[in-house]
Tab-separated table of C-alpha atoms and ligand atoms in Angstrom:
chain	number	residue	atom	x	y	z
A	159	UNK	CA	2.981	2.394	54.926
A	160	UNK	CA	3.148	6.057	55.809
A	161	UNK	CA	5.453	8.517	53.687
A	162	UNK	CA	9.142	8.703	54.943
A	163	UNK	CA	11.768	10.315	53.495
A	164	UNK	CA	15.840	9.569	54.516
A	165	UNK	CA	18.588	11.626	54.509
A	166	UNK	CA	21.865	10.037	53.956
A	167	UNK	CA	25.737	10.825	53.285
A	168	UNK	CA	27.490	8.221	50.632
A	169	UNK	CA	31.543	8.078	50.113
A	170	UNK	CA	32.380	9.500	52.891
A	171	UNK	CA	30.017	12.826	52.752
A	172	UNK	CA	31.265	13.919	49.058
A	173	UNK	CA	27.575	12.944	48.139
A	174	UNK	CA	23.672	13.957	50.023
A	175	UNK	CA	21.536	11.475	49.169
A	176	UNK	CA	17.811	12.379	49.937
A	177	UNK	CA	15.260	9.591	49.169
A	178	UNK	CA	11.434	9.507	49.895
A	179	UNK	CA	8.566	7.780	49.258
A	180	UNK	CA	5.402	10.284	48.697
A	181	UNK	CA	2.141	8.060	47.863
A	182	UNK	CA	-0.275	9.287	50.620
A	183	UNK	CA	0.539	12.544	50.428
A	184	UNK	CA	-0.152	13.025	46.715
A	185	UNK	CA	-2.695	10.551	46.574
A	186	UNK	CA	-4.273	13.113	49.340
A	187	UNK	CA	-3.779	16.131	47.440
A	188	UNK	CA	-4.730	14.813	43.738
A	189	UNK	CA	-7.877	13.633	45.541
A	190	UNK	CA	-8.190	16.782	47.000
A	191	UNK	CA	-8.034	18.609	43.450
A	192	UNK	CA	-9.595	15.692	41.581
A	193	UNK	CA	-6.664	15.888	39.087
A	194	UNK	CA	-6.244	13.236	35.865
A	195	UNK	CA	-3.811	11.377	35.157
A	196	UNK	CA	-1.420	13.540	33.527
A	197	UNK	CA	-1.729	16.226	35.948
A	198	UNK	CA	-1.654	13.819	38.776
A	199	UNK	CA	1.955	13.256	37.429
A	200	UNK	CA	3.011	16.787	37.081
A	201	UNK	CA	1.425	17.662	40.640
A	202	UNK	CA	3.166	14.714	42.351
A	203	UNK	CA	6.206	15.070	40.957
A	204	UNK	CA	6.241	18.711	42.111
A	205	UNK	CA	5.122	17.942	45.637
A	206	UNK	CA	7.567	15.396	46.293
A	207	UNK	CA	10.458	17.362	45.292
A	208	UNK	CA	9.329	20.694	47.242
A	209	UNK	CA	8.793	17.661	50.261
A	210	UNK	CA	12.605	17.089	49.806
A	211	UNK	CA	13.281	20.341	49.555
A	212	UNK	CA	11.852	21.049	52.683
A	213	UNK	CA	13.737	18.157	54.249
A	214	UNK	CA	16.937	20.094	53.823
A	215	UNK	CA	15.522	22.928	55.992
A	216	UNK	CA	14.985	23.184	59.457
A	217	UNK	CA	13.029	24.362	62.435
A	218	UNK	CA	10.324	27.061	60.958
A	219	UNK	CA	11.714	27.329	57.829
A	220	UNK	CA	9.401	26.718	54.725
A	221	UNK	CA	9.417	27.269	51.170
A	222	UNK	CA	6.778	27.578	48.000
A	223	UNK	CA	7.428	26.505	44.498
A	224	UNK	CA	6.114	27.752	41.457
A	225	UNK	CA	6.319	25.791	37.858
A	226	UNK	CA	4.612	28.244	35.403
A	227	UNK	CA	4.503	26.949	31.940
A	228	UNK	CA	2.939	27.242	28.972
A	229	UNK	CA	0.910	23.878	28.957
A	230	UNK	CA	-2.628	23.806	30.000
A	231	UNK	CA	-1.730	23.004	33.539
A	232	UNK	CA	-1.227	27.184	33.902
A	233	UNK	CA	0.558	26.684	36.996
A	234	UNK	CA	1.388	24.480	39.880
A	235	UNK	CA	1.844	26.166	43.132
A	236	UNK	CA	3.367	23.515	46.188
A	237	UNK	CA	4.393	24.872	50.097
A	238	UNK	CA	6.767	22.382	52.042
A	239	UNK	CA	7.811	22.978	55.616
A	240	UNK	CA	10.566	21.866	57.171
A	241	UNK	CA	8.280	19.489	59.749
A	242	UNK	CA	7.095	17.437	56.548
A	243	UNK	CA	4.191	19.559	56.126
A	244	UNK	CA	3.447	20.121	52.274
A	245	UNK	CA	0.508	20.895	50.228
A	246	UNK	CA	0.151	21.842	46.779
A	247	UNK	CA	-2.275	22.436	43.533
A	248	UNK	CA	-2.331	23.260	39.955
A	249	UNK	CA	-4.582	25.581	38.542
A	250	UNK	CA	-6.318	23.297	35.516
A	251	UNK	CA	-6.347	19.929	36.835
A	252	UNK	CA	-8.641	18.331	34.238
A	253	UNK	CA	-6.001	18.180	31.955
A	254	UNK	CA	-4.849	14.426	30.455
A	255	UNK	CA	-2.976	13.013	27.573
A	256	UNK	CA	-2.289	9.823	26.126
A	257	UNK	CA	1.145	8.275	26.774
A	258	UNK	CA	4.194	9.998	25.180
A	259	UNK	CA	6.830	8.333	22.673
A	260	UNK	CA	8.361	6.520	26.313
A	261	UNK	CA	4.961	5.181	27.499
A	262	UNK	CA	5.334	7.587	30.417
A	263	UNK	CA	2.398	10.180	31.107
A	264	UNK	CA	2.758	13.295	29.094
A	265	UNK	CA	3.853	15.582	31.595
A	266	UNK	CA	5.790	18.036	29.276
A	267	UNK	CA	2.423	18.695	27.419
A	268	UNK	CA	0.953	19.429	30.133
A	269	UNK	CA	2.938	21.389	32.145
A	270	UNK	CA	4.883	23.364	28.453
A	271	UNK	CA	7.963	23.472	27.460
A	272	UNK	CA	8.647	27.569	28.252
A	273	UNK	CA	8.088	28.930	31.297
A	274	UNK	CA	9.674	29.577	34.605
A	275	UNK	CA	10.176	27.442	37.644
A	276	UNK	CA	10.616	30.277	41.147
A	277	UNK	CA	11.509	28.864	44.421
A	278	UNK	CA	10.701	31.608	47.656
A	279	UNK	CA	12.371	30.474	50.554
A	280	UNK	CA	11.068	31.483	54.178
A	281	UNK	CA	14.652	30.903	56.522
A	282	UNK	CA	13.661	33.274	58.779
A	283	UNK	CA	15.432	35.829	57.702
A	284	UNK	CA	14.828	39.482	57.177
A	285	UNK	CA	14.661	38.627	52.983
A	286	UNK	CA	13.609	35.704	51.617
A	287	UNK	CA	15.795	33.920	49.366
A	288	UNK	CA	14.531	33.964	45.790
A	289	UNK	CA	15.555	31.989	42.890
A	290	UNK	CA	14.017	31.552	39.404
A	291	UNK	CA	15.187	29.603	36.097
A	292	UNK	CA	13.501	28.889	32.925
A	293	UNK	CA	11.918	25.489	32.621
A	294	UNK	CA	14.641	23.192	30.327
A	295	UNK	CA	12.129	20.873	29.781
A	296	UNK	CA	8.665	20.513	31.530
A	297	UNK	CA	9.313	16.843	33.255
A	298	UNK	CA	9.411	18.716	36.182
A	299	UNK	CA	12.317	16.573	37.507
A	300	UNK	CA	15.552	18.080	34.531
A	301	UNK	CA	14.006	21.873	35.907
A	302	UNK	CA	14.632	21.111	39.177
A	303	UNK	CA	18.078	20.019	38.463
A	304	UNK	CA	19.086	22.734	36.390
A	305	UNK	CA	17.315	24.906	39.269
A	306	UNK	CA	19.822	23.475	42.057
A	307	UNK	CA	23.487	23.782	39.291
A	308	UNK	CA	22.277	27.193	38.032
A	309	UNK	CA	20.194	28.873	41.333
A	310	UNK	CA	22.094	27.481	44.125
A	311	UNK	CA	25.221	26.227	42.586
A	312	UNK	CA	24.805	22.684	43.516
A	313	UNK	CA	25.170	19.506	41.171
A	314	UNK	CA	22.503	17.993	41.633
A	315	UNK	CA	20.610	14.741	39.725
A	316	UNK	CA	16.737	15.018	40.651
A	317	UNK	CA	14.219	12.422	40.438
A	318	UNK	CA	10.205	12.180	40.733
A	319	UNK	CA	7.620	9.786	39.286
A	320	UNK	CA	4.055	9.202	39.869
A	321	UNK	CA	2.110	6.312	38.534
A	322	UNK	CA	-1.107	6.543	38.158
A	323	UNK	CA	-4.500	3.993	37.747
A	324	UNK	CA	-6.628	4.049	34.697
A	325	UNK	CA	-9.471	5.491	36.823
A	326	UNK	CA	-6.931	8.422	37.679
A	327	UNK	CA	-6.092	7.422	41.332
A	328	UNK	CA	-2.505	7.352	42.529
A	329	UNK	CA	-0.897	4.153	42.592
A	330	UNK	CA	2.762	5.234	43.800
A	331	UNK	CA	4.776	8.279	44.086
A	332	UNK	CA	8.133	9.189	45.208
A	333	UNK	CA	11.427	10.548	43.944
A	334	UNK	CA	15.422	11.351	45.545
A	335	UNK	CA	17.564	13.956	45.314
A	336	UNK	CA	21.557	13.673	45.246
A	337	UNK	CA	24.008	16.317	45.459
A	338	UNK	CA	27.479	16.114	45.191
A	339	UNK	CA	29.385	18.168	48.210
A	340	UNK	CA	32.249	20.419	46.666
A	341	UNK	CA	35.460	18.540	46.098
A	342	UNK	CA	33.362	15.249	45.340
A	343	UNK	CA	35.763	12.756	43.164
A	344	UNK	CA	35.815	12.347	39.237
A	345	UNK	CA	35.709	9.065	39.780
A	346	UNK	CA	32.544	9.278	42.308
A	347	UNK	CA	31.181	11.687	39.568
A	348	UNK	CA	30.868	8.787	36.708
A	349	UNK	CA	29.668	6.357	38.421
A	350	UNK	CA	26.503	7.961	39.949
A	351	UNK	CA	26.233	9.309	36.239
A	352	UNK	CA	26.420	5.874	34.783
A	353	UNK	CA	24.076	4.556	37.809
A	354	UNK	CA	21.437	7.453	37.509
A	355	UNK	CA	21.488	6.931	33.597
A	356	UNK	CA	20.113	3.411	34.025
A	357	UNK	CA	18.425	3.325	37.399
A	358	UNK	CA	14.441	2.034	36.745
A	359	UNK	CA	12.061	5.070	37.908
A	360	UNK	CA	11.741	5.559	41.645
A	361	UNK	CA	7.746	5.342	41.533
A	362	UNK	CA	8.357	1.408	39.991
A	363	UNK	CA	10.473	0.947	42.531
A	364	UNK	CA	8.255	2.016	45.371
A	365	UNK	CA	4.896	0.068	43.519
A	366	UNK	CA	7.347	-2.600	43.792
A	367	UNK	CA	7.221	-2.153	47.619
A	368	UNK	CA	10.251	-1.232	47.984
A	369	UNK	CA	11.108	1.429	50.858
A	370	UNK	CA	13.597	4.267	50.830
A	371	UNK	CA	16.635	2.702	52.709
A	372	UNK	CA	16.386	0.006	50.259
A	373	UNK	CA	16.179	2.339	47.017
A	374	UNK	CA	19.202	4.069	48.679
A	375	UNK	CA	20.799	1.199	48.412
A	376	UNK	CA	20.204	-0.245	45.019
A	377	UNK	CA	21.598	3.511	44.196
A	378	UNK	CA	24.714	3.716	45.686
A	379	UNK	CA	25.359	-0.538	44.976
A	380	UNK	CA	28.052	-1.249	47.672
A	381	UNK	CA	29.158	1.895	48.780
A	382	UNK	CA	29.941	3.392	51.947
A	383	UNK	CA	26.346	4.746	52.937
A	384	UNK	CA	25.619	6.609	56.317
A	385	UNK	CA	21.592	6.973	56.841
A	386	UNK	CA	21.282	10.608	59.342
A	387	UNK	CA	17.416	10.332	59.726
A	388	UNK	CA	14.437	9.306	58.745
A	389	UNK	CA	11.476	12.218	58.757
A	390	UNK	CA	7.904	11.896	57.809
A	391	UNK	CA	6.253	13.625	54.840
A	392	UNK	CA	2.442	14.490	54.854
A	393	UNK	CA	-0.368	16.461	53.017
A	394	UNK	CA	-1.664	19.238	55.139
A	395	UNK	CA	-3.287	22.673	54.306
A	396	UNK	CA	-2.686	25.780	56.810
A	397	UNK	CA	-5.608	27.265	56.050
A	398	UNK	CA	-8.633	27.597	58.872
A	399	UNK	CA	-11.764	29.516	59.335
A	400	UNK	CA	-10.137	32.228	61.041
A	401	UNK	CA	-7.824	33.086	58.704
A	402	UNK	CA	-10.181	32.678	55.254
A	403	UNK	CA	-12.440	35.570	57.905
A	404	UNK	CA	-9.223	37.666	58.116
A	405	UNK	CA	-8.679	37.581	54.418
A	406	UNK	CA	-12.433	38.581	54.114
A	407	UNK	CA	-11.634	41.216	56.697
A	408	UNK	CA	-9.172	42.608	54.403
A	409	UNK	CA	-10.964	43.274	51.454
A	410	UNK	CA	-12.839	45.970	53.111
A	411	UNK	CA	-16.110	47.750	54.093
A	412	UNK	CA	-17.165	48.188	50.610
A	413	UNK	CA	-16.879	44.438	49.284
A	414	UNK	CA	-18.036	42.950	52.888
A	415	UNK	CA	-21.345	44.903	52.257
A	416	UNK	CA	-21.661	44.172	49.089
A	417	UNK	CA	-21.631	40.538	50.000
A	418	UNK	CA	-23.819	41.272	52.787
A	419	UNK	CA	-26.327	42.785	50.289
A	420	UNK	CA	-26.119	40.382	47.409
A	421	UNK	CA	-25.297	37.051	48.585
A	422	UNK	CA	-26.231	37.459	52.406
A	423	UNK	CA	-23.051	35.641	53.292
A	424	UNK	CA	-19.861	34.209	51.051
A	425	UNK	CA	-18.070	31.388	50.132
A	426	UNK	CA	-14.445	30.593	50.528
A	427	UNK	CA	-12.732	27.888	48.668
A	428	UNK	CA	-9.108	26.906	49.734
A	429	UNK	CA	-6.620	26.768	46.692
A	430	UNK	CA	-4.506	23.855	48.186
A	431	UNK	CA	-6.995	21.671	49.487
A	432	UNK	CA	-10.486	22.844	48.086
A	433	UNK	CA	-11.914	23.045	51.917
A	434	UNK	CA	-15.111	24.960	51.264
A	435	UNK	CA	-16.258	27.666	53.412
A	436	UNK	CA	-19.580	29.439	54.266
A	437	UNK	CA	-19.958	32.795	55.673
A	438	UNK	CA	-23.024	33.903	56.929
A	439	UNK	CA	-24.176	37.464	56.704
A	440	UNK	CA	-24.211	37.777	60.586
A	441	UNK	CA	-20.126	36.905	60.722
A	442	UNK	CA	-19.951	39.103	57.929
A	443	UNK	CA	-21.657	42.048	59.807
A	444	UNK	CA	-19.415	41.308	62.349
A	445	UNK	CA	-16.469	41.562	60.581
A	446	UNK	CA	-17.316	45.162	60.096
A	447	UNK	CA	-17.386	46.007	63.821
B	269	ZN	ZN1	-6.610	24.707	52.770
């Protein structure tokens, strides 16, 4: 089944429910970056929020998120836009460790404990918005929550989980997002609290084969639930020849001869999805024109 992710409204709009399964696209991109386990997990988790994320924009709009710990990750890096586009990497993706204390992989270790987590938001606008918060714990999903009460003022309750193979491969991802709209109920309050505190992780759920509409429902039990849409969510990189020879372009008469000179040509390797690619000294020399 391809990714999808649904947008909903529950009790009559006093709560956004976002919910979305993310498999293929992370299974893409951890292939892509040949990431273990435990970075698979961070990664994932990341990309499938900043997916959501992106599913609350619209048009051209686009955003990039940036969860810089301490851990040996260094620092994941994910782009979503709004038309379900999203790619992502981390910087040390060789980076595993057994199970924690929960039997869930390690992602606190990997990604640290102290850091910041920045979100950059393109809306087309003459600024782009900007917000940053420490990391309150490194699970990736609790920073993003504290990210939406503290940096935009919305309660939020954020979850992501990946699960992933013993040879490393990714088995199932996905995660949901719900915010409660201002003048949402007490009532309405404690029992998504008491739900959310006992709900079995999303990425069981979706191994389980179970699909978003139905996840929405085994959240919000028999309440009043009105699905909007249904979008799609996909790995893909922006990056092309033309622009790697642009960025070549830019770094000037001095460095393009050098290359010239020493390497007769150069090699460009994509961040997000480690697309290689080869420059000959004849493109070079006419970059230079
Ligand atoms: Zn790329």
């Amino acid at each position: 089944m391809k990714d999808s992710l649904l947008k909903a409204t529950v009790y009559n709009g006093m709560v956004r429910a976002y919910v979305a399964d993310t498999t293929e696209l992370v299974q893409e991109a951890c292939r892509r970056q040949d990431t273990w386990a435990t970075t698979s997990a961070a990664l994932g988790r990341t990309l499938t929020i900043t997916g959501i994320m992106a599913a609350m924009m619209k048009g051209k709009d686009n955003l990039t998120v940036k969860v810089e710990g301490d851990g040996p990750i260094g620092a994941i890096i994910a782009d979503g836009h709004a038309n379900g586009a999203i790619r992502g990497y981390v910087l040390n993706g060789h980076i595993d460790f057994p199970s924690n204390e929960q039997g869930k992989l390690d992602v606190k270790r990997a990604v640290g404990e102290t850091g910041t987590l920045s979100i950059v938001k393109d809306l087309g606008l003459k600024e782009y918005f900007t917000g940053q918060v420490p990391l309150v714990s490194g699970e990736i999903s609790e920073d993003f929550t504290y990210y939406f009460a503290n940096s935009e003022q919305i309660p939020s309750a954020v979850g992501a989980g990946v699960i992933v193979d013993t040879d490393h491969s990714v088995i199932a991802a996905g995660g949901f997002i719900i915010q409660l709209m201002p003048g949402a109920d007490e009532e309405v309050v404690d029992k998504l609290e008491k739900k959310i505190s006992q709900f079995p992780s999303i990425s069981s759920l979706i191994e389980q084969g179970k699909t978003p509409t139905e996840i929405l429902h085994l959240l919000f039990d028999e309440a009043d639930v009105q699905i909007h849409e249904t979008t799609s969510l996909f790995f893909e990189c922006s990056c092309s020849r033309e622009r790697m020879l642009n960025a070549i372009e830019g770094m000037g008469e001095e460095e393009i001869r050098s290359m010239m000179e020493e390497d007769h040509g150069a090699e460009a390797t994509c961040h997000f999805c480690n697309e290689k690619y080869q420059v000959t000294e004849e493109e070079l020399e006419a970059l230079l024109k």
